Coordinates of C-alpha atoms in Angstrom, one line a residue:
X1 CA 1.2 15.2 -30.3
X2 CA 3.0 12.0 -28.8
X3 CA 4.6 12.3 -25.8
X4 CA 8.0 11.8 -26.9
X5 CA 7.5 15.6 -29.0
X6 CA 5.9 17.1 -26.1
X7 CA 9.0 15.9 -23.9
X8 CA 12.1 16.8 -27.1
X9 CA 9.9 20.5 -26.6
X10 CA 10.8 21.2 -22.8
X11 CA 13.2 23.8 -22.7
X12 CA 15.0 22.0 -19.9
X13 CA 15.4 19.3 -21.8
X14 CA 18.0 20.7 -24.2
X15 CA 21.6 19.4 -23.9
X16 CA 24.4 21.7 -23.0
X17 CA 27.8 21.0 -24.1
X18 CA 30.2 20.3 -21.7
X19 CA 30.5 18.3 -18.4
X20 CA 27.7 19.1 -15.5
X21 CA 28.7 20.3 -12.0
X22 CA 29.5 17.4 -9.8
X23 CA 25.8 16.5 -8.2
X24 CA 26.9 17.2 -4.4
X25 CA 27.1 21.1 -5.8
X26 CA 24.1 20.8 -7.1
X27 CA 22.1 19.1 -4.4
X28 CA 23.3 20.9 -2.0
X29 CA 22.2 24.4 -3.8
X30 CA 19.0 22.8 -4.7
X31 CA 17.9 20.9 -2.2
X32 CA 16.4 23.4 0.4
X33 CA 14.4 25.0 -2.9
X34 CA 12.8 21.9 -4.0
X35 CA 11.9 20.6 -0.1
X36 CA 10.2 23.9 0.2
X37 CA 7.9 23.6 -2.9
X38 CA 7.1 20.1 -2.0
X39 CA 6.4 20.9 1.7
X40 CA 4.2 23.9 0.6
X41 CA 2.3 21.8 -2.0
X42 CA 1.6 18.5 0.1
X43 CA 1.3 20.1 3.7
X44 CA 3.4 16.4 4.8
X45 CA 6.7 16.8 5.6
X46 CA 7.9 13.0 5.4
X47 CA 5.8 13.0 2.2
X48 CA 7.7 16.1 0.3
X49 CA 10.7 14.4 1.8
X50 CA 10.7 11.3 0.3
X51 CA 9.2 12.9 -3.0
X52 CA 12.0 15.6 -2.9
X53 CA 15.2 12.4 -2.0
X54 CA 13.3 10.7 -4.8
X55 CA 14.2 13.6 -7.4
X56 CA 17.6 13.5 -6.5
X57 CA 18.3 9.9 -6.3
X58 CA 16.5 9.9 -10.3
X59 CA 18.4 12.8 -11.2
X60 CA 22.0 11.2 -9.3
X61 CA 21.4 7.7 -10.8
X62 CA 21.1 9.9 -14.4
X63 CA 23.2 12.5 -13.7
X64 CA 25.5 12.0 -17.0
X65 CA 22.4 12.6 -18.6
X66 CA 20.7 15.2 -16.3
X67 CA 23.4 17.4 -15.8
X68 CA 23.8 18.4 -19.3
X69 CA 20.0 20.1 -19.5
X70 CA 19.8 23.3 -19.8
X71 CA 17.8 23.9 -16.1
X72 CA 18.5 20.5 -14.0
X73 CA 17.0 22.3 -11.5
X74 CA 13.9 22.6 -13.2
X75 CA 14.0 18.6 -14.1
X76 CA 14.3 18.1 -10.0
X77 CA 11.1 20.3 -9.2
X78 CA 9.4 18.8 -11.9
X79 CA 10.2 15.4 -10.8
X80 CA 9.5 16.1 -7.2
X81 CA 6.3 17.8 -7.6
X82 CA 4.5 14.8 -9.6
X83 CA 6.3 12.3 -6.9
X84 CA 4.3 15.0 -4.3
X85 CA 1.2 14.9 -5.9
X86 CA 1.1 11.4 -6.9
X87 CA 1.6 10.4 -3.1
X88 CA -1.0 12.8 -2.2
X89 CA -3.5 11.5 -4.5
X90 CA -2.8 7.6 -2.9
X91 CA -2.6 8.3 0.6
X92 CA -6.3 9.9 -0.5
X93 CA -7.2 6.9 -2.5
X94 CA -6.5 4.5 0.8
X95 CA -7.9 6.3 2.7
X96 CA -11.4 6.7 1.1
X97 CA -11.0 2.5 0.0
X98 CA -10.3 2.0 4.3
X99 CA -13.8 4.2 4.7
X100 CA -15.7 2.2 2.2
X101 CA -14.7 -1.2 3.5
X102 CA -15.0 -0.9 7.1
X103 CA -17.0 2.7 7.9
X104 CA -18.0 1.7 11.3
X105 CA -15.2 0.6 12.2
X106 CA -12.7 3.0 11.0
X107 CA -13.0 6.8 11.4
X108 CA -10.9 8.9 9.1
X109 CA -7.1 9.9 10.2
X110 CA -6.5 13.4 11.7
X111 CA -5.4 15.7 9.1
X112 CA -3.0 17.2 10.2
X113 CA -3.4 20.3 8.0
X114 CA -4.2 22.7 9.9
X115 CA -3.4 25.9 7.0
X116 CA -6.6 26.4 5.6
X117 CA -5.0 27.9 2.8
X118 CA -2.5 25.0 1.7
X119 CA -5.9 22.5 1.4
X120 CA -7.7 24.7 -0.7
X121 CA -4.3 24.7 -3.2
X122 CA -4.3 20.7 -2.7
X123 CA -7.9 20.9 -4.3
X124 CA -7.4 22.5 -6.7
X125 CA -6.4 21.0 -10.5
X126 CA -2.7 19.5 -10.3
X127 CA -1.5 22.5 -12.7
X128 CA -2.7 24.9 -10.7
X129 CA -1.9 23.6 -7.4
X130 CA 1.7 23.4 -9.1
X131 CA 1.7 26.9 -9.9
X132 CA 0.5 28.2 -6.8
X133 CA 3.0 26.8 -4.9
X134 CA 6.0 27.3 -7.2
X135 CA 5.3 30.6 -7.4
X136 CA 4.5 31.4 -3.7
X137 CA 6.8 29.0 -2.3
X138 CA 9.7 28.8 -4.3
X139 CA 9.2 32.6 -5.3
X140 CA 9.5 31.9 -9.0
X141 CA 8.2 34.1 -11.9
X142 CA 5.8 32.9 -14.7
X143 CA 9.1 32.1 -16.8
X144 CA 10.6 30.2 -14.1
X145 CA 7.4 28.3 -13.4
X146 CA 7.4 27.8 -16.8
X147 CA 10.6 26.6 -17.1
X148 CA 10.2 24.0 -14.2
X149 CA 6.9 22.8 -15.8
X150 CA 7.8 22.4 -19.3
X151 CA 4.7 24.6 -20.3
X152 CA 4.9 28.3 -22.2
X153 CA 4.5 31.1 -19.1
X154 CA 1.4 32.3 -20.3
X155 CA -0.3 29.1 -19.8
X156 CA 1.3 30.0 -16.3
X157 CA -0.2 32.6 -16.1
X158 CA -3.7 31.5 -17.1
X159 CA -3.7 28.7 -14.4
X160 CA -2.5 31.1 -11.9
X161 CA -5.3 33.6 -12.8
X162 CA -7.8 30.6 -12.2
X163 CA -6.2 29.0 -9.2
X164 CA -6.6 33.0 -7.4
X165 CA -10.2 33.0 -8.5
X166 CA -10.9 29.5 -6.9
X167 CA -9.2 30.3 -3.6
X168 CA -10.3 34.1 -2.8
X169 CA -14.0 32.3 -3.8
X170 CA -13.3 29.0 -2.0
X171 CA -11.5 30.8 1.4
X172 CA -14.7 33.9 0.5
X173 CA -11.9 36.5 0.3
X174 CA -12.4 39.5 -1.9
X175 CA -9.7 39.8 -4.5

């Protein structure tokens, strides 16, 4: 399946007749959401924020476009959760080139993680690491998850099942 089909399959992505909300209603109902979930996901607050302005400026600068789907606010998470992750996954990068260069030199930067819980997520597969935080963050269902991720909700549900296992054996808590 070529990526175009996968995208015309999102169920965000349909069109809705009519003219969208202005944006400023929508950011400003949205906005606090979407921070949250990218906060619980990365742990960084200048990371989720710049990942969560991000979303908005993409979904402003499109908004003609944007404001027609069916779940915009879906398209935002979405958008701000792989800007999230994709930082994440730099910053890590960097930081593990900076340690290979120069190791005697350079001693790794304080996490400043200090929730246990949150860096277990952040190892875990991106999907899952999604779920988890959409759905104990932003306090979504499986459908709503689903909705935000463009996948069915019992493929939801199968990642959240895993990412469960993984944590109550990774943080040894009995499930």
């Amino acid at each position: 399946m070529e990526r175009g089909d996968r995208r015309r399959q999102r169920s965000d992505d349909r069109q809705v007749v009519g003219s969208p909300e202005p944006f400023e209603t929508f950011y400003r109902r949205e906005v606090r959401g979407v921070l949250a979930v990218t906060i619980g996901l990365t742990r960084r607050t200048g990371d989720a924020e710049d990942a969560t302005q991000e979303a908005f400026f993409r979904a402003w600068r499109d908004w003609d476009r944007i404001g027609r789907l069916e779940r915009p606010a879906a398209w935002v998470r979405r958008v701000a959760l792989n800007l999230a992750i994709g930082r994440w996954r730099q910053v890590r990068a960097e930081t593990r080139a900076v340690l290979r260069l120069r190791p005697n030199d350079v001693s790794p930067p304080a996490d400043p993680v200090s929730d246990r819980f949150w860096a277990e997520v952040r190892a875990l597969p991106r999907r899952q690491a999604q779920v988890v935080a959409l759905t104990y963050v932003d306090d979504l269902d499986s459908d709503g998850v689903a909705a935000v991720l463009g996948i069915s909700a019992s493929t939801v549900r199968v990642h959240l099942a895993r990412a469960r296992v993984a944590l109550a054996e990774r943080l040894e808590v009995e499930e």
